[in-house]
């Protein structure tokens, strides 16, 4: 992908990154996953990021991987060509649940979201949140990913297991500063 301009589909339900945004998100994902072969492609309104891995022995270089920072889950989805075709036809909107996005837009009075923004869950899923309960405000995607990764790292470092109560130490900035 060599496009310099990004593309927004269905009022921001899906965003094919511009060259600059692709670089920013790729750099962050390289840090999150601890590997240097990540190339961001785009993201959807929920904050799910789509990327490729250039040097993975188990995946073709054109396989698009999805990563949901709110749940921490990731996995292969489709090919780059299929994503680009779905963007071209507008079919990507259905794949990223544009109907729920439209309901959110109606409920909040938002006409669209800007390139690089997302609508995160009110509480991260890995912290017990419901992915259907969305924030009423948009958030910068890079910030959303970074905060989710930091919180997940803190939980892991403290040994918190799924179902455990979230200790206050997770939010103590002096401990993690």
Coordinates of C-alpha atoms in Angstrom, one line a residue:
X1 CA 0.0 0.0 0.0
X2 CA 1.5 3.3 -1.1
X3 CA -1.4 5.7 -0.8
X4 CA -0.7 8.9 0.9
X5 CA -4.3 9.8 1.6
X6 CA -6.6 7.8 3.9
X7 CA -10.2 6.9 3.2
X8 CA -13.1 7.0 5.5
X9 CA -16.1 4.7 4.8
X10 CA -19.7 5.1 6.2
X11 CA -19.1 8.3 8.2
X12 CA -16.0 6.8 9.8
X13 CA -17.2 3.3 10.5
X14 CA -14.0 2.1 8.8
X15 CA -10.9 4.1 8.1
X16 CA -8.2 3.1 5.7
X17 CA -5.2 4.9 7.1
X18 CA -3.2 7.6 5.4
X19 CA 0.5 7.1 5.1
X20 CA 1.1 9.3 8.3
X21 CA -1.5 7.5 10.4
X22 CA -0.3 4.1 9.1
X23 CA 3.2 5.0 10.4
X24 CA 1.9 6.1 13.8
X25 CA -0.3 3.1 14.4
X26 CA 2.3 0.7 13.0
X27 CA 4.9 2.1 15.4
X28 CA 2.6 1.6 18.4
X29 CA 1.6 -1.9 17.4
X30 CA 5.3 -2.8 17.0
X31 CA 5.7 -1.8 20.7
X32 CA 2.5 -3.6 21.8
X33 CA 3.3 -6.9 20.0
X34 CA 7.1 -6.7 20.5
X35 CA 7.8 -7.4 16.8
X36 CA 9.1 -5.2 14.0
X37 CA 7.1 -6.5 11.1
X38 CA 3.7 -4.9 11.8
X39 CA 2.2 -2.7 9.2
X40 CA -1.1 -1.0 10.1
X41 CA -3.8 -0.9 7.4
X42 CA -6.8 0.7 9.0
X43 CA -9.2 0.6 11.9
X44 CA -13.0 0.6 12.6
X45 CA -15.2 2.8 14.7
X46 CA -14.9 0.3 17.6
X47 CA -11.1 0.8 17.8
X48 CA -10.4 -2.6 16.2
X49 CA -7.1 -2.2 14.3
X50 CA -6.3 -4.1 11.1
X51 CA -2.7 -4.9 10.1
X52 CA -0.4 -7.2 8.4
X53 CA 2.7 -9.1 9.5
X54 CA 5.5 -8.9 7.0
X55 CA 7.7 -11.7 8.3
X56 CA 5.5 -14.3 10.0
X57 CA 6.2 -18.0 9.2
X58 CA 2.5 -18.9 9.8
X59 CA 0.8 -16.1 7.8
X60 CA 1.1 -14.8 4.3
X61 CA 2.3 -11.2 4.2
X62 CA -1.0 -10.1 2.7
X63 CA -3.1 -11.6 5.5
X64 CA -5.0 -9.0 7.5
X65 CA -5.0 -9.5 11.2
X66 CA -7.5 -7.8 13.5
X67 CA -6.6 -6.6 17.0
X68 CA -9.2 -5.5 19.5
X69 CA -7.4 -3.5 22.3
X70 CA -10.5 -3.6 24.5
X71 CA -10.4 -7.4 24.8
X72 CA -6.8 -8.0 23.9
X73 CA -7.8 -10.6 21.2
X74 CA -6.3 -10.8 17.8
X75 CA -6.3 -13.1 14.8
X76 CA -6.2 -13.5 11.1
X77 CA -9.2 -12.3 9.1
X78 CA -8.8 -12.0 5.4
X79 CA -6.5 -10.7 2.7
X80 CA -5.4 -7.1 2.0
X81 CA -7.0 -7.3 -1.5
X82 CA -10.3 -8.4 0.0
X83 CA -10.2 -5.5 2.5
X84 CA -9.4 -3.0 -0.3
X85 CA -12.2 -4.4 -2.5
X86 CA -14.7 -4.1 0.4
X87 CA -13.6 -0.5 1.0
X88 CA -14.0 0.2 -2.7
X89 CA -17.5 -1.3 -2.8
X90 CA -18.6 0.0 0.7
X91 CA -19.2 -3.6 1.8
X92 CA -16.6 -3.0 4.6
X93 CA -19.4 -1.1 6.5
X94 CA -21.4 -4.3 7.1
X95 CA -18.2 -6.2 8.2
X96 CA -17.5 -3.6 10.9
X97 CA -21.1 -3.4 12.2
X98 CA -22.0 0.0 10.7
X99 CA -25.6 -0.5 11.9
X100 CA -24.5 -0.3 15.5
X101 CA -22.3 2.7 14.6
X102 CA -25.3 4.4 13.0
X103 CA -27.3 3.7 16.2
X104 CA -24.5 5.3 18.2
X105 CA -24.3 8.3 15.9
X106 CA -28.1 8.8 16.2
X107 CA -28.0 8.4 20.0
X108 CA -25.1 10.9 20.4
X109 CA -26.0 13.3 17.7
X110 CA -22.6 12.7 16.0
X111 CA -22.7 13.0 12.2
X112 CA -19.4 11.1 11.8
X113 CA -16.0 10.5 13.4
X114 CA -12.7 11.8 12.2
X115 CA -9.9 9.8 10.7
X116 CA -7.9 8.4 13.6
X117 CA -10.8 8.4 16.1
X118 CA -12.8 5.6 17.6
X119 CA -15.7 4.9 20.0
X120 CA -14.2 2.7 22.7
X121 CA -16.3 0.7 25.1
X122 CA -17.2 2.6 28.2
X123 CA -15.0 0.1 30.1
X124 CA -12.4 -2.2 28.5
X125 CA -13.7 -5.7 28.0
X126 CA -10.7 -7.2 29.7
X127 CA -11.6 -5.2 32.8
X128 CA -15.2 -6.5 32.8
X129 CA -16.8 -4.1 30.4
X130 CA -19.5 -4.9 27.9
X131 CA -18.4 -4.2 24.3
X132 CA -21.9 -3.2 23.4
X133 CA -21.8 -0.3 26.0
X134 CA -19.9 2.4 24.1
X135 CA -18.5 5.7 25.3
X136 CA -20.6 8.7 24.3
X137 CA -17.4 10.5 23.2
X138 CA -14.8 9.6 20.5
X139 CA -11.2 9.0 21.5
X140 CA -8.0 9.1 19.5
X141 CA -7.2 5.6 18.3
X142 CA -3.5 5.8 19.3
X143 CA -4.4 6.9 22.8
X144 CA -7.0 4.1 23.1
X145 CA -4.5 1.4 22.0
X146 CA -1.7 2.8 24.3
X147 CA -4.0 3.0 27.4
X148 CA -5.4 -0.5 26.8
X149 CA -1.9 -1.9 26.4
X150 CA -0.6 -0.1 29.5
X151 CA -3.6 -1.3 31.6
X152 CA -3.3 -4.9 30.3
X153 CA 0.4 -4.8 31.1
X154 CA -0.3 -3.6 34.7
X155 CA -2.8 -6.3 35.2
X156 CA -0.4 -8.9 34.0
X157 CA 2.4 -7.6 36.2
X158 CA 0.2 -7.6 39.2
X159 CA -0.9 -11.2 38.4
X160 CA -4.6 -10.4 38.1
X161 CA -6.5 -13.3 36.5
X162 CA -9.8 -13.1 34.6
X163 CA -12.6 -12.7 37.1
X164 CA -10.4 -11.2 39.8
X165 CA -11.3 -7.8 41.3
X166 CA -9.3 -5.0 39.7
X167 CA -6.9 -3.7 42.4
X168 CA -6.5 0.0 42.9
X169 CA -2.8 -0.3 42.2
X170 CA -3.6 -0.6 38.5
X171 CA -4.6 3.1 38.5
X172 CA -1.9 4.4 40.8
X173 CA 0.2 6.5 38.5
X174 CA 3.0 6.9 41.1
X175 CA 3.6 3.2 41.1
X176 CA 3.9 3.0 37.3
X177 CA 5.5 6.4 36.5

